[in-house]
Amino acid sequence: MHSFAYRENALFTFSVTTLAFICAIASFSDNFSNQTPSAQMEVETFIVGYYQESSGNLLEHETAENNDRLTLQLKDLSLEFSWSVSRLKEVIPCDSNTSSPASCSGETLKSIAVLVEEQNIPEEKIWLSSGISTFLWLYTSIRGFSPATVIITTELPYGSGLGSSAAFCVALTSALIASSISDKTHREGWSSLDETNLELLNKWAFEGEKIIHGKPSGIDNTVSAYGNMIKFCSGEITRLQSNMPLRMLITNTKVGRNTKALVSGVSERTVRHPDAMKSVFNAVDSISKELAAIIQSKDQNSVTEKEESIKELMEINQGLLQSMGVSHSSIDTVIRTTLKHKLTSKLTGAGGGGCVLTLLPTGTVVDKVVEELESSGFQCFSASIGGNGAEICF
Amino acid sequence: MEVKARAPGKIILAGEHAVVHGSTAVAAAIDLYTYVTLRLPLQSGSFSYRILWMDIHEFTFCSNLSWLLTLDVLFLKTNLKAFTFPFFLTAAENNDRLTLQLKDLSLEFSWSVSRLKEVIPCDSNTSSPASCSGDTLKSIAVLVEEQNIPEEKIWLSSGISTFLWLYTSIRGFSPATVIITTELPYGSGLGSSAAFCVALTSALIASSILDKTHREGWSSLDETNLELLNKWAFEGEKIIHGKPSGIDNTVSAYGNMIKFCSGEITRLQSNMPLRMLITNTKVGRNTKALVSGVSERTVRHPDAMKSVFNAVDSISKELAAIIQSKDQNSVTEKEESIKELMEINQGLLQSMGVSHSSIDTVIRTTLKHKLTSKLTGAGGGGCVLTLLPTGTVVDKVVEELESSGFQCFTASIGGNGAEICF
């Protein structure tokens, strides 16, 4: 009745239709899978992990090579340094006084430097030496000569004026101090140390900073340990209680600079023009005092008014820093860019490059300005100011 | 007869804005001038003949007597004495009008002397300058409005009012032609209005000096006349600016440099040559708004701003000392000091909030060539000064600045003040 061709045609059409139907179902089912990635960022330094093998507990760890070694892993730089505990005992003098922090003596430092040199640090990362020396000294001073692995990661760019070295010292010391806390009842998440331990922590971290920086002010480690904000004047540090939220855009110009040279440049200018520079410094003093007052004030002033004040103080401060001669063309570029978006910026730290702060008043959308800054080759972070200090987690 | 006068513009080396709050400022004359030519019509000493069949019109050069003598001799010789008419003034273009020509703008304004007499009250006291009263100003404004100034040049009105008032106050209601040219850009903070007042007043005062023995080239007035000049010019500035400080006209009149503090003006004797590059950003600005902005910031942050003004005061005093010093310090050392003071001053001006993106662009550009700059005057645009140490070659930096749309002048600082020439 039907020809062969007719049957073949019908069969073929049926197959194709069925195939099409199956494909349609398959593509429709794609809509049900969620494919949006997300990410977030906070600016903190913390030690990811710190574990110890004690002779009593046989934690069958694959890295059995650790049980007589002290290992330091810098995860961001993919570097690892390791010393045998016996080698450490040979070289570093044994001061078993861990309850009161003392400065690292010149000889101890030299001995430690020997240990650091044995490690073959890559040429371009030679600036790590002082940090590794600090690590060895802090570790052996607080925990003695017991083996362990210490892993460091950070969200702070190195040498950019954001206190990465102080954060390192504080975090390391926090972990070392925490390891000796007998009450290890499982705390949920991150918590801060008590006041006594914070004081101890701060002193040790300050000694560590001395190894890295020579003559640090103490501001960096104090802020890193206690958090929130501090007021600092002629060696006197006052902790402030901030009563307003503050958000800043931090732009790293990635221009390296010589802090010592910048500081001495200002001193030389002061010698040449003492009266003018004295007034410049007085102006900066007034600005800092006013800023501290605004931040702590419990006035009924709206947040917007306070932000406007802070904005203006930042602008005046930046002009004064320019008078001191510590600005830089890269800093000016950042300032110019943010100004186009009606935001006020000032350099932070030593100047001559480094980081620039931009105040972000409540409700500011940063996408466009970040885009522009990043396309100029700068690195941007958005950060909350005045948050927590050092914290530990078991 | 013709009298020429010229007056320099000015720059503020240090202290702008802070000077309003009691700090010291240093200003200097620059060798960019406003020129005024006062062309007087034929007086009784020069003649024009109307011969029956020939008109010999006005003579425009001073030594016309010999020409007239020649004609006289001719007529005498040809016995045509009967045909010579008594001397009288013909209808020379000027003989009953006051004309103002602004050559750079190709504008001309003219009033009949009789019209001036009608409107402007006659105060015949020309030896002691007095302020222009409100009524007089209103009357003069009427005369200015009759002139049909083009819309975009309406800012000229106050300058023209000043012209009329200064002229009629000093020379009364005599006809003349006054021709103005200038090397100074208008409204850019270089003192163009003061230079105009000073140059005009110089020419007017010079025209009444009896001793017109032909002086070679440009020469300055004597001390008494300079004082008179300065006072008149200050009154003229008041019409244009309302409440001027007096710095502009003093620098323009006396030249060299001055130190100014809380109303007190001290003339300085500069002992070193200084060259500056002056860059006009061509960005217009509202001086009043900028000055009040600084005042508002001072109200909000009194302590910080007070220290800022103190710093500016120290800078100005130090600058004045360096310029006047007869030390053995080399010129290079002094220039280095001045350079640093300019840098500190610029940072302080930024603290006051009177800088501008165009100013920052100029500063950035000059910095690439290792030159230090600071804004001068009100800020918010206007002009930027760049110190040129001895031996600096400016071609490249000028090229870069001009390609960004700015206008550049090189100028010597601290030169002569107002000068006249017959």
CSV table of N, CA and C in Angstrom, one decimal, chain A residues 6-112:
chain,number,residue,atom,x,y,z
A,6,TYR,N,7.8,6.3,1.1
A,6,TYR,CA,6.9,6.9,2.0
A,6,TYR,C,7.1,6.6,3.4
A,7,ARG,N,7.4,5.2,3.6
A,7,ARG,CA,7.6,4.8,5.0
A,7,ARG,C,8.9,5.3,5.6
A,8,GLU,N,9.9,5.3,4.7
A,8,GLU,CA,11.2,5.8,5.2
A,8,GLU,C,11.1,7.3,5.6
A,9,ASN,N,10.4,8.0,4.8
A,9,ASN,CA,10.1,9.5,5.1
A,9,ASN,C,9.5,9.7,6.4
A,10,ALA,N,8.4,8.9,6.7
A,10,ALA,CA,7.7,9.0,7.9
A,10,ALA,C,8.6,8.7,9.1
A,11,LEU,N,9.3,7.6,9.0
A,11,LEU,CA,10.2,7.2,10.1
A,11,LEU,C,11.3,8.3,10.4
A,12,PHE,N,11.8,8.8,9.3
A,12,PHE,CA,12.9,9.8,9.4
A,12,PHE,C,12.3,11.0,10.1
A,13,THR,N,11.2,11.5,9.7
A,13,THR,CA,10.6,12.7,10.3
A,13,THR,C,10.3,12.5,11.8
A,14,PHE,N,9.8,11.3,12.1
A,14,PHE,CA,9.5,11.0,13.5
A,14,PHE,C,10.8,11.0,14.3
A,15,SER,N,11.9,10.5,13.8
A,15,SER,CA,13.1,10.4,14.6
A,15,SER,C,13.6,11.8,14.8
A,16,VAL,N,13.6,12.6,13.8
A,16,VAL,CA,14.1,14.0,13.9
A,16,VAL,C,13.3,14.8,14.9
A,17,THR,N,12.0,14.6,14.8
A,17,THR,CA,11.2,15.4,15.8
A,17,THR,C,11.5,15.0,17.2
A,18,THR,N,11.6,13.7,17.4
A,18,THR,CA,11.9,13.2,18.8
A,18,THR,C,13.2,13.7,19.3
A,19,LEU,N,14.2,13.8,18.4
A,19,LEU,CA,15.6,14.3,18.7
A,19,LEU,C,15.5,15.8,19.1
A,20,ALA,N,14.7,16.5,18.3
A,20,ALA,CA,14.6,17.9,18.5
A,20,ALA,C,13.9,18.1,19.9
A,21,PHE,N,12.9,17.4,20.2
A,21,PHE,CA,12.2,17.5,21.5
A,21,PHE,C,13.2,17.2,22.6
A,22,ILE,N,14.0,16.2,22.5
A,22,ILE,CA,15.0,15.9,23.6
A,22,ILE,C,16.0,17.1,23.8
A,23,CYS,N,16.5,17.6,22.7
A,23,CYS,CA,17.4,18.7,22.7
A,23,CYS,C,16.8,19.9,23.4
A,24,ALA,N,15.5,20.2,23.1
A,24,ALA,CA,14.9,21.3,23.7
A,24,ALA,C,14.7,21.2,25.2
A,25,ILE,N,14.4,20.0,25.6
A,25,ILE,CA,14.3,19.8,27.1
A,25,ILE,C,15.7,20.0,27.7
A,26,ALA,N,16.7,19.4,27.1
A,26,ALA,CA,18.1,19.5,27.7
A,26,ALA,C,18.5,21.0,27.8
A,27,SER,N,18.2,21.8,26.8
A,27,SER,CA,18.7,23.2,26.9
A,27,SER,C,17.8,24.0,27.9
A,28,PHE,N,16.6,23.6,28.0
A,28,PHE,CA,15.7,24.3,29.0
A,28,PHE,C,16.1,24.0,30.4
A,29,SER,N,16.6,22.8,30.6
A,29,SER,CA,17.0,22.4,32.0
A,29,SER,C,18.3,23.2,32.4
A,30,ASP,N,19.0,23.8,31.5
A,30,ASP,CA,20.2,24.6,31.9
A,30,ASP,C,19.8,25.8,32.8
A,31,ASN,N,18.6,26.3,32.6
A,31,ASN,CA,18.1,27.5,33.3
A,31,ASN,C,18.1,27.2,34.8
A,32,PHE,N,18.1,25.9,35.2
A,32,PHE,CA,17.9,25.6,36.6
A,32,PHE,C,19.2,25.6,37.4
A,33,SER,N,20.3,25.7,36.7
A,33,SER,CA,21.6,25.6,37.5
A,33,SER,C,22.0,27.1,37.7
A,34,ASN,N,22.5,27.4,38.9
A,34,ASN,CA,22.9,28.7,39.3
A,34,ASN,C,24.4,28.9,39.0
A,35,GLN,N,24.7,29.9,38.1
A,35,GLN,CA,26.1,30.0,37.7
A,35,GLN,C,26.7,31.4,38.0
A,36,THR,N,26.2,32.0,39.1
A,36,THR,CA,26.8,33.4,39.3
A,36,THR,C,27.9,33.2,40.4
A,37,PRO,N,29.1,33.5,40.1
A,37,PRO,CA,30.1,33.5,41.1
A,37,PRO,C,30.1,34.7,41.9
A,38,SER,N,30.6,34.7,43.2
A,38,SER,CA,30.6,35.9,44.0
A,38,SER,C,31.9,35.9,44.8
A,39,ALA,N,32.3,37.1,45.2
A,39,ALA,CA,33.6,37.2,46.0
A,39,ALA,C,33.4,38.4,46.9
A,40,GLN,N,34.2,38.4,48.0
A,40,GLN,CA,34.2,39.5,48.9
A,40,GLN,C,35.5,39.7,49.5
A,41,MET,N,35.8,40.8,50.0
A,41,MET,CA,37.1,41.1,50.5
A,41,MET,C,37.1,41.8,51.8
A,42,GLU,N,37.9,41.5,52.7
A,42,GLU,CA,38.1,42.3,53.9
A,42,GLU,C,39.5,42.6,54.1
A,43,VAL,N,39.9,43.7,54.7
A,43,VAL,CA,41.3,44.0,54.9
A,43,VAL,C,41.7,43.6,56.3
A,44,GLU,N,42.3,42.5,56.5
A,44,GLU,CA,42.8,42.0,57.8
A,44,GLU,C,44.0,41.1,57.5
A,45,THR,N,44.8,41.0,58.5
A,45,THR,CA,45.8,40.0,58.4
A,45,THR,C,45.5,38.9,59.4
A,46,PHE,N,45.6,37.7,59.1
A,46,PHE,CA,45.4,36.7,60.1
A,46,PHE,C,46.3,35.5,59.7
A,47,ILE,N,46.5,34.8,60.7
A,47,ILE,CA,47.3,33.5,60.4
A,47,ILE,C,46.3,32.4,60.2
A,48,VAL,N,46.4,31.8,59.1
A,48,VAL,CA,45.4,30.8,58.7
A,48,VAL,C,45.5,29.6,59.6
A,49,GLY,N,46.7,29.1,59.8
A,49,GLY,CA,46.7,27.8,60.6
A,49,GLY,C,48.0,27.7,61.3
A,50,TYR,N,47.9,27.1,62.4
A,50,TYR,CA,49.1,26.9,63.2
A,50,TYR,C,48.9,25.6,64.0
A,51,TYR,N,49.7,24.7,63.7
A,51,TYR,CA,49.5,23.5,64.4
A,51,TYR,C,50.8,22.9,64.9
A,52,GLN,N,50.6,22.1,65.8
A,52,GLN,CA,51.8,21.6,66.6
A,52,GLN,C,51.7,20.1,66.7
A,53,GLU,N,52.9,19.6,66.6
A,53,GLU,CA,52.9,18.2,67.0
A,53,GLU,C,53.5,18.0,68.3
A,54,SER,N,52.8,17.5,69.2
A,54,SER,CA,53.4,17.3,70.5
A,54,SER,C,53.9,15.9,70.6
A,55,SER,N,54.9,15.7,71.4
A,55,SER,CA,55.4,14.3,71.4
A,55,SER,C,54.4,13.3,72.0
A,56,GLY,N,53.5,13.8,72.8
A,56,GLY,CA,52.5,12.9,73.4
A,56,GLY,C,51.5,12.4,72.4
A,57,ASN,N,50.9,13.4,71.7
A,57,ASN,CA,49.9,13.0,70.8
A,57,ASN,C,50.5,12.6,69.5
A,58,LEU,N,50.1,11.4,69.1
A,58,LEU,CA,50.7,11.0,67.8
A,58,LEU,C,49.7,11.3,66.7
A,59,LEU,N,49.8,12.6,66.3
A,59,LEU,CA,48.9,13.0,65.1
A,59,LEU,C,49.7,12.5,63.9
A,60,GLU,N,49.1,11.4,63.3
A,60,GLU,CA,49.8,10.8,62.2
A,60,GLU,C,49.7,11.8,61.0
A,61,HIS,N,50.6,12.6,60.9
A,61,HIS,CA,50.6,13.6,59.9
A,61,HIS,C,51.5,13.2,58.7
A,62,GLU,N,51.1,13.4,57.5
A,62,GLU,CA,51.9,13.0,56.4
A,62,GLU,C,53.2,13.8,56.5
A,63,THR,N,53.2,15.0,56.8
A,63,THR,CA,54.4,15.8,56.9
A,63,THR,C,55.2,15.5,58.1
A,64,ALA,N,55.6,14.2,58.2
A,64,ALA,CA,56.4,13.8,59.3
A,64,ALA,C,57.7,14.6,59.5
A,65,GLU,N,58.1,15.2,58.4
A,65,GLU,CA,59.4,15.9,58.4
A,65,GLU,C,59.4,17.1,59.4
A,66,ASN,N,58.1,17.5,59.9
A,66,ASN,CA,58.0,18.6,60.8
A,66,ASN,C,58.3,18.4,62.2
A,67,ASN,N,58.5,17.2,62.6
A,67,ASN,CA,58.5,17.0,64.1
A,67,ASN,C,59.8,17.4,64.8
A,68,ASP,N,60.8,17.9,64.0
A,68,ASP,CA,61.9,18.4,64.7
A,68,ASP,C,62.3,19.7,63.9
A,69,ARG,N,61.4,20.3,63.2
A,69,ARG,CA,61.7,21.5,62.5
A,69,ARG,C,60.8,22.6,62.8
A,70,LEU,N,61.3,23.8,62.5
A,70,LEU,CA,60.4,25.0,62.6
A,70,LEU,C,60.3,25.5,61.2
A,71,THR,N,59.0,25.6,60.7
A,71,THR,CA,58.8,25.9,59.3
A,71,THR,C,58.0,27.2,59.2
A,72,LEU,N,58.4,28.1,58.3
A,72,LEU,CA,57.6,29.3,58.1
A,72,LEU,C,57.2,29.3,56.6
A,73,GLN,N,55.8,29.4,56.4
A,73,GLN,CA,55.3,29.4,55.0
A,73,GLN,C,54.7,30.7,54.7
A,74,LEU,N,55.2,31.4,53.7
A,74,LEU,CA,54.6,32.7,53.3
A,74,LEU,C,53.8,32.4,52.0
A,75,LYS,N,52.5,32.1,52.3
A,75,LYS,CA,51.6,31.5,51.2
A,75,LYS,C,51.5,32.5,50.0
A,76,ASP,N,51.3,33.8,50.3
A,76,ASP,CA,51.1,34.7,49.2
A,76,ASP,C,52.3,34.8,48.2
A,77,LEU,N,53.5,34.5,48.8
A,77,LEU,CA,54.7,34.6,48.0
A,77,LEU,C,55.2,33.2,47.6
A,78,SER,N,54.4,32.2,48.0
A,78,SER,CA,54.8,30.8,47.7
A,78,SER,C,56.2,30.5,48.1
A,79,LEU,N,56.6,31.0,49.3
A,79,LEU,CA,57.9,30.7,49.8
A,79,LEU,C,57.8,30.0,51.1
A,80,GLU,N,58.8,29.1,51.3
A,80,GLU,CA,58.9,28.3,52.6
A,80,GLU,C,60.3,28.3,53.1
A,81,PHE,N,60.4,28.5,54.4
A,81,PHE,CA,61.7,28.5,55.1
A,81,PHE,C,61.6,27.6,56.3
A,82,SER,N,62.7,26.8,56.4
A,82,SER,CA,62.6,25.7,57.5
A,82,SER,C,64.0,25.6,58.2
A,83,TRP,N,63.9,25.5,59.5
A,83,TRP,CA,65.2,25.2,60.2
A,83,TRP,C,64.9,24.0,61.2
A,84,SER,N,66.0,23.3,61.4
A,84,SER,CA,65.9,22.2,62.4
A,84,SER,C,66.0,22.9,63.7
A,85,VAL,N,65.2,22.3,64.7
A,85,VAL,CA,65.2,22.9,66.0
A,85,VAL,C,66.6,22.8,66.7
A,86,SER,N,67.3,21.8,66.4
A,86,SER,CA,68.6,21.7,67.0
A,86,SER,C,69.6,22.8,66.5
A,87,ARG,N,69.4,23.1,65.2
A,87,ARG,CA,70.2,24.2,64.6
A,87,ARG,C,69.9,25.5,65.3
A,88,LEU,N,68.6,25.7,65.6
A,88,LEU,CA,68.1,26.9,66.2
A,88,LEU,C,68.8,27.0,67.6
A,89,LYS,N,68.8,25.8,68.3
A,89,LYS,CA,69.3,25.8,69.7
A,89,LYS,C,70.8,26.2,69.7
A,90,GLU,N,71.5,25.7,68.6
A,90,GLU,CA,72.9,26.0,68.5
A,90,GLU,C,73.2,27.5,68.5
A,91,VAL,N,72.4,28.1,67.6
A,91,VAL,CA,72.8,29.5,67.2
A,91,VAL,C,72.2,30.6,68.2
A,92,ILE,N,70.9,30.4,68.5
A,92,ILE,CA,70.2,31.5,69.3
A,92,ILE,C,70.4,31.2,70.8
A,93,PRO,N,70.9,32.3,71.5
A,93,PRO,CA,71.1,32.2,72.9
A,93,PRO,C,69.7,31.9,73.6
A,94,CYS,N,69.8,31.2,74.7
A,94,CYS,CA,68.5,30.8,75.3
A,94,CYS,C,68.2,31.7,76.5
A,95,ASP,N,67.2,32.6,76.2
A,95,ASP,CA,66.7,33.5,77.3
A,95,ASP,C,65.3,33.0,77.6
A,96,SER,N,65.2,32.4,78.8
A,96,SER,CA,63.9,31.8,79.0
A,96,SER,C,62.9,32.7,79.7
A,97,ASN,N,63.1,34.0,79.5
A,97,ASN,CA,62.2,34.9,80.2
A,97,ASN,C,61.1,35.4,79.2
A,98,THR,N,60.0,34.6,79.2
A,98,THR,CA,59.0,35.0,78.2
A,98,THR,C,57.9,35.9,78.7
A,99,SER,N,57.9,36.1,79.9
A,99,SER,CA,56.8,36.9,80.4
A,99,SER,C,57.0,38.4,80.3
A,100,SER,N,58.3,38.8,80.2
A,100,SER,CA,58.4,40.3,80.0
A,100,SER,C,59.3,40.5,78.8
A,101,PRO,N,58.7,41.2,77.8
A,101,PRO,CA,59.3,41.4,76.5
A,101,PRO,C,60.6,42.3,76.7
A,102,ALA,N,61.7,41.9,76.1
A,102,ALA,CA,62.9,42.7,76.1
A,102,ALA,C,63.4,42.8,74.7
A,103,SER,N,64.2,43.8,74.5
A,103,SER,CA,64.7,44.1,73.1
A,103,SER,C,65.6,43.0,72.7
A,104,CYS,N,65.7,42.8,71.4
A,104,CYS,CA,66.6,41.8,70.9
A,104,CYS,C,68.0,42.4,70.9
A,105,SER,N,69.0,41.8,71.5
A,105,SER,CA,70.3,42.3,71.6
A,105,SER,C,71.0,42.2,70.2
A,106,GLY,N,72.0,43.1,70.1
A,106,GLY,CA,72.7,43.1,68.8
A,106,GLY,C,73.3,41.8,68.4
A,107,GLU,N,73.9,41.0,69.4
A,107,GLU,CA,74.5,39.8,69.1
A,107,GLU,C,73.5,38.7,68.7
A,108,THR,N,72.4,38.7,69.4
A,108,THR,CA,71.3,37.7,69.1
A,108,THR,C,70.9,38.0,67.6
A,109,LEU,N,70.8,39.3,67.3
A,109,LEU,CA,70.3,39.6,65.9
A,109,LEU,C,71.3,39.1,64.9
A,110,LYS,N,72.6,39.2,65.2
A,110,LYS,CA,73.6,38.8,64.2
A,110,LYS,C,73.5,37.3,64.1
A,111,SER,N,73.3,36.6,65.2
A,111,SER,CA,73.2,35.1,65.1
A,111,SER,C,72.0,34.7,64.3
A,112,ILE,N,70.9,35.4,64.5
A,112,ILE,CA,69.7,35.1,63.8
A,112,ILE,C,69.9,35.4,62.3
